[in-house]
Amino acid sequence: MRFLRAYFDGELFDPANFARMLAWNALFFPMQYGYGLMRFKLPRWMTLFRETPELIGHSGSTGSFAFYAPREQLYLAGTFNQFDKPARPFNLLLSIPTAASGAAESHR
């Protein structure tokens, strides 16, 4: 988690170069790729018009992931002890910010 925060807070790279790292190119739908970073954001038509968080980071081939949700200010990192279902991390990643924002709304 410390690495992920340092990465996105500009402690590891010159923040002036960070914008270039976020120049997204289509990888495979709905994934986009920048300079060493993935962007995962589902369009509203795929989620019954529910807004989903933008997730920026990277996933590994064996169920590991490290992503940042900028709007929600959430850092998410973890691993699954299985890699039979490659979409599993993304299903989890979409549910956490939604649950967190719902919890924040209920405390207002």
JSON list of C-alpha atoms in Angstrom, two decimals:
[
{"chain": "A", "resi": 1, "resn": "MET", "atom": "CA", "xyz": [0.00, 0.00, 0.00]},
{"chain": "A", "resi": 2, "resn": "ARG", "atom": "CA", "xyz": [2.87, 2.38, 0.77]},
{"chain": "A", "resi": 3, "resn": "PHE", "atom": "CA", "xyz": [4.25, 1.93, -2.75]},
{"chain": "A", "resi": 4, "resn": "LEU", "atom": "CA", "xyz": [0.86, 2.58, -4.34]},
{"chain": "A", "resi": 5, "resn": "ARG", "atom": "CA", "xyz": [0.35, 5.80, -2.37]},
{"chain": "A", "resi": 6, "resn": "ALA", "atom": "CA", "xyz": [3.87, 7.00, -3.11]},
{"chain": "A", "resi": 7, "resn": "TYR", "atom": "CA", "xyz": [3.35, 6.24, -6.79]},
{"chain": "A", "resi": 8, "resn": "PHE", "atom": "CA", "xyz": [0.14, 8.25, -7.10]},
{"chain": "A", "resi": 9, "resn": "ASP", "atom": "CA", "xyz": [1.25, 11.03, -4.75]},
{"chain": "A", "resi": 10, "resn": "GLY", "atom": "CA", "xyz": [4.24, 11.81, -6.98]},
{"chain": "A", "resi": 11, "resn": "GLU", "atom": "CA", "xyz": [6.95, 10.63, -4.58]},
{"chain": "A", "resi": 12, "resn": "LEU", "atom": "CA", "xyz": [8.47, 8.12, -7.02]},
{"chain": "A", "resi": 13, "resn": "PHE", "atom": "CA", "xyz": [8.34, 9.99, -10.32]},
{"chain": "A", "resi": 14, "resn": "ASP", "atom": "CA", "xyz": [8.40, 13.61, -11.36]},
{"chain": "A", "resi": 15, "resn": "PRO", "atom": "CA", "xyz": [4.74, 14.73, -11.23]},
{"chain": "A", "resi": 16, "resn": "ALA", "atom": "CA", "xyz": [5.30, 16.67, -14.47]},
{"chain": "A", "resi": 17, "resn": "ASN", "atom": "CA", "xyz": [5.65, 13.32, -16.27]},
{"chain": "A", "resi": 18, "resn": "PHE", "atom": "CA", "xyz": [2.60, 11.76, -14.65]},
{"chain": "A", "resi": 19, "resn": "ALA", "atom": "CA", "xyz": [0.16, 13.24, -17.18]},
{"chain": "A", "resi": 20, "resn": "ARG", "atom": "CA", "xyz": [2.01, 11.44, -19.98]},
{"chain": "A", "resi": 21, "resn": "MET", "atom": "CA", "xyz": [1.69, 8.17, -18.10]},
{"chain": "A", "resi": 22, "resn": "LEU", "atom": "CA", "xyz": [-2.08, 8.66, -18.12]},
{"chain": "A", "resi": 23, "resn": "ALA", "atom": "CA", "xyz": [-2.34, 8.99, -21.92]},
{"chain": "A", "resi": 24, "resn": "TRP", "atom": "CA", "xyz": [-4.72, 6.07, -22.41]},
{"chain": "A", "resi": 25, "resn": "ASN", "atom": "CA", "xyz": [-4.72, 3.68, -25.36]},
{"chain": "A", "resi": 26, "resn": "ALA", "atom": "CA", "xyz": [-7.27, 0.94, -25.99]},
{"chain": "A", "resi": 27, "resn": "LEU", "atom": "CA", "xyz": [-5.99, -2.43, -24.80]},
{"chain": "A", "resi": 28, "resn": "PHE", "atom": "CA", "xyz": [-9.11, -4.59, -24.77]},
{"chain": "A", "resi": 29, "resn": "PHE", "atom": "CA", "xyz": [-12.55, -3.45, -23.81]},
{"chain": "A", "resi": 30, "resn": "PRO", "atom": "CA", "xyz": [-13.06, -1.97, -21.23]},
{"chain": "A", "resi": 31, "resn": "MET", "atom": "CA", "xyz": [-9.37, -1.85, -20.29]},
{"chain": "A", "resi": 32, "resn": "GLN", "atom": "CA", "xyz": [-7.07, 0.97, -21.38]},
{"chain": "A", "resi": 33, "resn": "TYR", "atom": "CA", "xyz": [-3.32, 1.16, -20.99]},
{"chain": "A", "resi": 34, "resn": "GLY", "atom": "CA", "xyz": [-0.95, 4.07, -20.38]},
{"chain": "A", "resi": 35, "resn": "TYR", "atom": "CA", "xyz": [2.77, 3.98, -19.58]},
{"chain": "A", "resi": 36, "resn": "GLY", "atom": "CA", "xyz": [2.81, 1.02, -17.20]},
{"chain": "A", "resi": 37, "resn": "LEU", "atom": "CA", "xyz": [-0.68, 1.68, -15.88]},
{"chain": "A", "resi": 38, "resn": "MET", "atom": "CA", "xyz": [-4.08, 0.19, -16.60]},
{"chain": "A", "resi": 39, "resn": "ARG", "atom": "CA", "xyz": [-7.34, 2.12, -16.50]},
{"chain": "A", "resi": 40, "resn": "PHE", "atom": "CA", "xyz": [-10.50, 0.17, -15.80]},
{"chain": "A", "resi": 41, "resn": "LYS", "atom": "CA", "xyz": [-13.85, 1.95, -16.03]},
{"chain": "A", "resi": 42, "resn": "LEU", "atom": "CA", "xyz": [-17.10, 0.33, -17.05]},
{"chain": "A", "resi": 43, "resn": "PRO", "atom": "CA", "xyz": [-19.44, 2.43, -19.18]},
{"chain": "A", "resi": 44, "resn": "ARG", "atom": "CA", "xyz": [-22.82, 3.18, -17.65]},
{"chain": "A", "resi": 45, "resn": "TRP", "atom": "CA", "xyz": [-24.67, 1.11, -20.24]},
{"chain": "A", "resi": 46, "resn": "MET", "atom": "CA", "xyz": [-22.92, -2.01, -18.90]},
{"chain": "A", "resi": 47, "resn": "THR", "atom": "CA", "xyz": [-24.00, -1.36, -15.30]},
{"chain": "A", "resi": 48, "resn": "LEU", "atom": "CA", "xyz": [-27.69, -0.51, -15.70]},
{"chain": "A", "resi": 49, "resn": "PHE", "atom": "CA", "xyz": [-26.63, 3.16, -15.85]},
{"chain": "A", "resi": 50, "resn": "ARG", "atom": "CA", "xyz": [-25.01, 3.03, -12.42]},
{"chain": "A", "resi": 51, "resn": "GLU", "atom": "CA", "xyz": [-21.80, 5.02, -12.09]},
{"chain": "A", "resi": 52, "resn": "THR", "atom": "CA", "xyz": [-18.74, 2.87, -11.41]},
{"chain": "A", "resi": 53, "resn": "PRO", "atom": "CA", "xyz": [-15.39, 4.11, -10.14]},
{"chain": "A", "resi": 54, "resn": "GLU", "atom": "CA", "xyz": [-12.43, 4.81, -12.37]},
{"chain": "A", "resi": 55, "resn": "LEU", "atom": "CA", "xyz": [-9.62, 2.47, -11.30]},
{"chain": "A", "resi": 56, "resn": "ILE", "atom": "CA", "xyz": [-6.00, 3.18, -12.21]},
{"chain": "A", "resi": 57, "resn": "GLY", "atom": "CA", "xyz": [-3.21, 0.73, -11.44]},
{"chain": "A", "resi": 58, "resn": "HIS", "atom": "CA", "xyz": [-2.31, -2.74, -12.57]},
{"chain": "A", "resi": 59, "resn": "SER", "atom": "CA", "xyz": [-3.33, -6.36, -12.16]},
{"chain": "A", "resi": 60, "resn": "GLY", "atom": "CA", "xyz": [-1.13, -9.40, -12.31]},
{"chain": "A", "resi": 61, "resn": "SER", "atom": "CA", "xyz": [-1.67, -12.64, -14.18]},
{"chain": "A", "resi": 62, "resn": "THR", "atom": "CA", "xyz": [-2.09, -14.64, -10.96]},
{"chain": "A", "resi": 63, "resn": "GLY", "atom": "CA", "xyz": [-4.88, -12.71, -9.22]},
{"chain": "A", "resi": 64, "resn": "SER", "atom": "CA", "xyz": [-2.86, -9.86, -7.73]},
{"chain": "A", "resi": 65, "resn": "PHE", "atom": "CA", "xyz": [-3.90, -6.22, -8.11]},
{"chain": "A", "resi": 66, "resn": "ALA", "atom": "CA", "xyz": [-3.03, -2.69, -7.01]},
{"chain": "A", "resi": 67, "resn": "PHE", "atom": "CA", "xyz": [-5.38, 0.10, -8.06]},
{"chain": "A", "resi": 68, "resn": "TYR", "atom": "CA", "xyz": [-6.29, 3.64, -7.07]},
{"chain": "A", "resi": 69, "resn": "ALA", "atom": "CA", "xyz": [-9.80, 5.12, -7.33]},
{"chain": "A", "resi": 70, "resn": "PRO", "atom": "CA", "xyz": [-9.08, 8.87, -7.67]},
{"chain": "A", "resi": 71, "resn": "ARG", "atom": "CA", "xyz": [-12.59, 10.25, -7.13]},
{"chain": "A", "resi": 72, "resn": "GLU", "atom": "CA", "xyz": [-13.10, 8.08, -4.04]},
{"chain": "A", "resi": 73, "resn": "GLN", "atom": "CA", "xyz": [-9.50, 8.55, -2.83]},
{"chain": "A", "resi": 74, "resn": "LEU", "atom": "CA", "xyz": [-9.22, 4.79, -2.25]},
{"chain": "A", "resi": 75, "resn": "TYR", "atom": "CA", "xyz": [-6.10, 2.65, -2.62]},
{"chain": "A", "resi": 76, "resn": "LEU", "atom": "CA", "xyz": [-6.88, -1.01, -3.23]},
{"chain": "A", "resi": 77, "resn": "ALA", "atom": "CA", "xyz": [-4.31, -3.81, -3.24]},
{"chain": "A", "resi": 78, "resn": "GLY", "atom": "CA", "xyz": [-4.62, -7.53, -2.78]},
{"chain": "A", "resi": 79, "resn": "THR", "atom": "CA", "xyz": [-4.31, -10.98, -4.21]},
{"chain": "A", "resi": 80, "resn": "PHE", "atom": "CA", "xyz": [-6.42, -14.05, -4.75]},
{"chain": "A", "resi": 81, "resn": "ASN", "atom": "CA", "xyz": [-4.90, -17.43, -4.07]},
{"chain": "A", "resi": 82, "resn": "GLN", "atom": "CA", "xyz": [-6.31, -18.65, -7.39]},
{"chain": "A", "resi": 83, "resn": "PHE", "atom": "CA", "xyz": [-6.05, -17.57, -10.96]},
{"chain": "A", "resi": 84, "resn": "ASP", "atom": "CA", "xyz": [-8.73, -19.73, -12.56]},
{"chain": "A", "resi": 85, "resn": "LYS", "atom": "CA", "xyz": [-11.03, -16.70, -13.01]},
{"chain": "A", "resi": 86, "resn": "PRO", "atom": "CA", "xyz": [-9.06, -13.66, -14.24]},
{"chain": "A", "resi": 87, "resn": "ALA", "atom": "CA", "xyz": [-12.06, -11.32, -13.83]},
{"chain": "A", "resi": 88, "resn": "ARG", "atom": "CA", "xyz": [-12.38, -12.04, -10.09]},
{"chain": "A", "resi": 89, "resn": "PRO", "atom": "CA", "xyz": [-10.18, -9.11, -8.95]},
{"chain": "A", "resi": 90, "resn": "PHE", "atom": "CA", "xyz": [-12.17, -6.68, -11.10]},
{"chain": "A", "resi": 91, "resn": "ASN", "atom": "CA", "xyz": [-15.50, -7.85, -9.68]},
{"chain": "A", "resi": 92, "resn": "LEU", "atom": "CA", "xyz": [-14.15, -7.20, -6.20]},
{"chain": "A", "resi": 93, "resn": "LEU", "atom": "CA", "xyz": [-12.57, -3.89, -7.21]},
{"chain": "A", "resi": 94, "resn": "LEU", "atom": "CA", "xyz": [-15.90, -2.59, -8.47]},
{"chain": "A", "resi": 95, "resn": "SER", "atom": "CA", "xyz": [-17.75, -3.52, -5.30]},
{"chain": "A", "resi": 96, "resn": "ILE", "atom": "CA", "xyz": [-15.39, -1.92, -2.75]},
{"chain": "A", "resi": 97, "resn": "PRO", "atom": "CA", "xyz": [-15.63, 1.76, -3.81]},
{"chain": "A", "resi": 98, "resn": "THR", "atom": "CA", "xyz": [-19.39, 1.39, -4.24]},
{"chain": "A", "resi": 99, "resn": "ALA", "atom": "CA", "xyz": [-19.71, -0.04, -0.72]},
{"chain": "A", "resi": 100, "resn": "ALA", "atom": "CA", "xyz": [-17.36, 2.60, 0.70]},
{"chain": "A", "resi": 101, "resn": "SER", "atom": "CA", "xyz": [-19.26, 5.49, -0.88]},
{"chain": "A", "resi": 102, "resn": "GLY", "atom": "CA", "xyz": [-22.55, 4.02, 0.35]},
{"chain": "A", "resi": 103, "resn": "ALA", "atom": "CA", "xyz": [-21.16, 3.79, 3.89]},
{"chain": "A", "resi": 104, "resn": "ALA", "atom": "CA", "xyz": [-19.90, 7.38, 3.69]},
{"chain": "A", "resi": 105, "resn": "GLU", "atom": "CA", "xyz": [-23.33, 8.59, 2.53]},
{"chain": "A", "resi": 106, "resn": "SER", "atom": "CA", "xyz": [-25.08, 6.84, 5.42]},
{"chain": "A", "resi": 107, "resn": "HIS", "atom": "CA", "xyz": [-22.84, 8.68, 7.94]},
{"chain": "A", "resi": 108, "resn": "ARG", "atom": "CA", "xyz": [-23.73, 12.15, 6.63]}
]
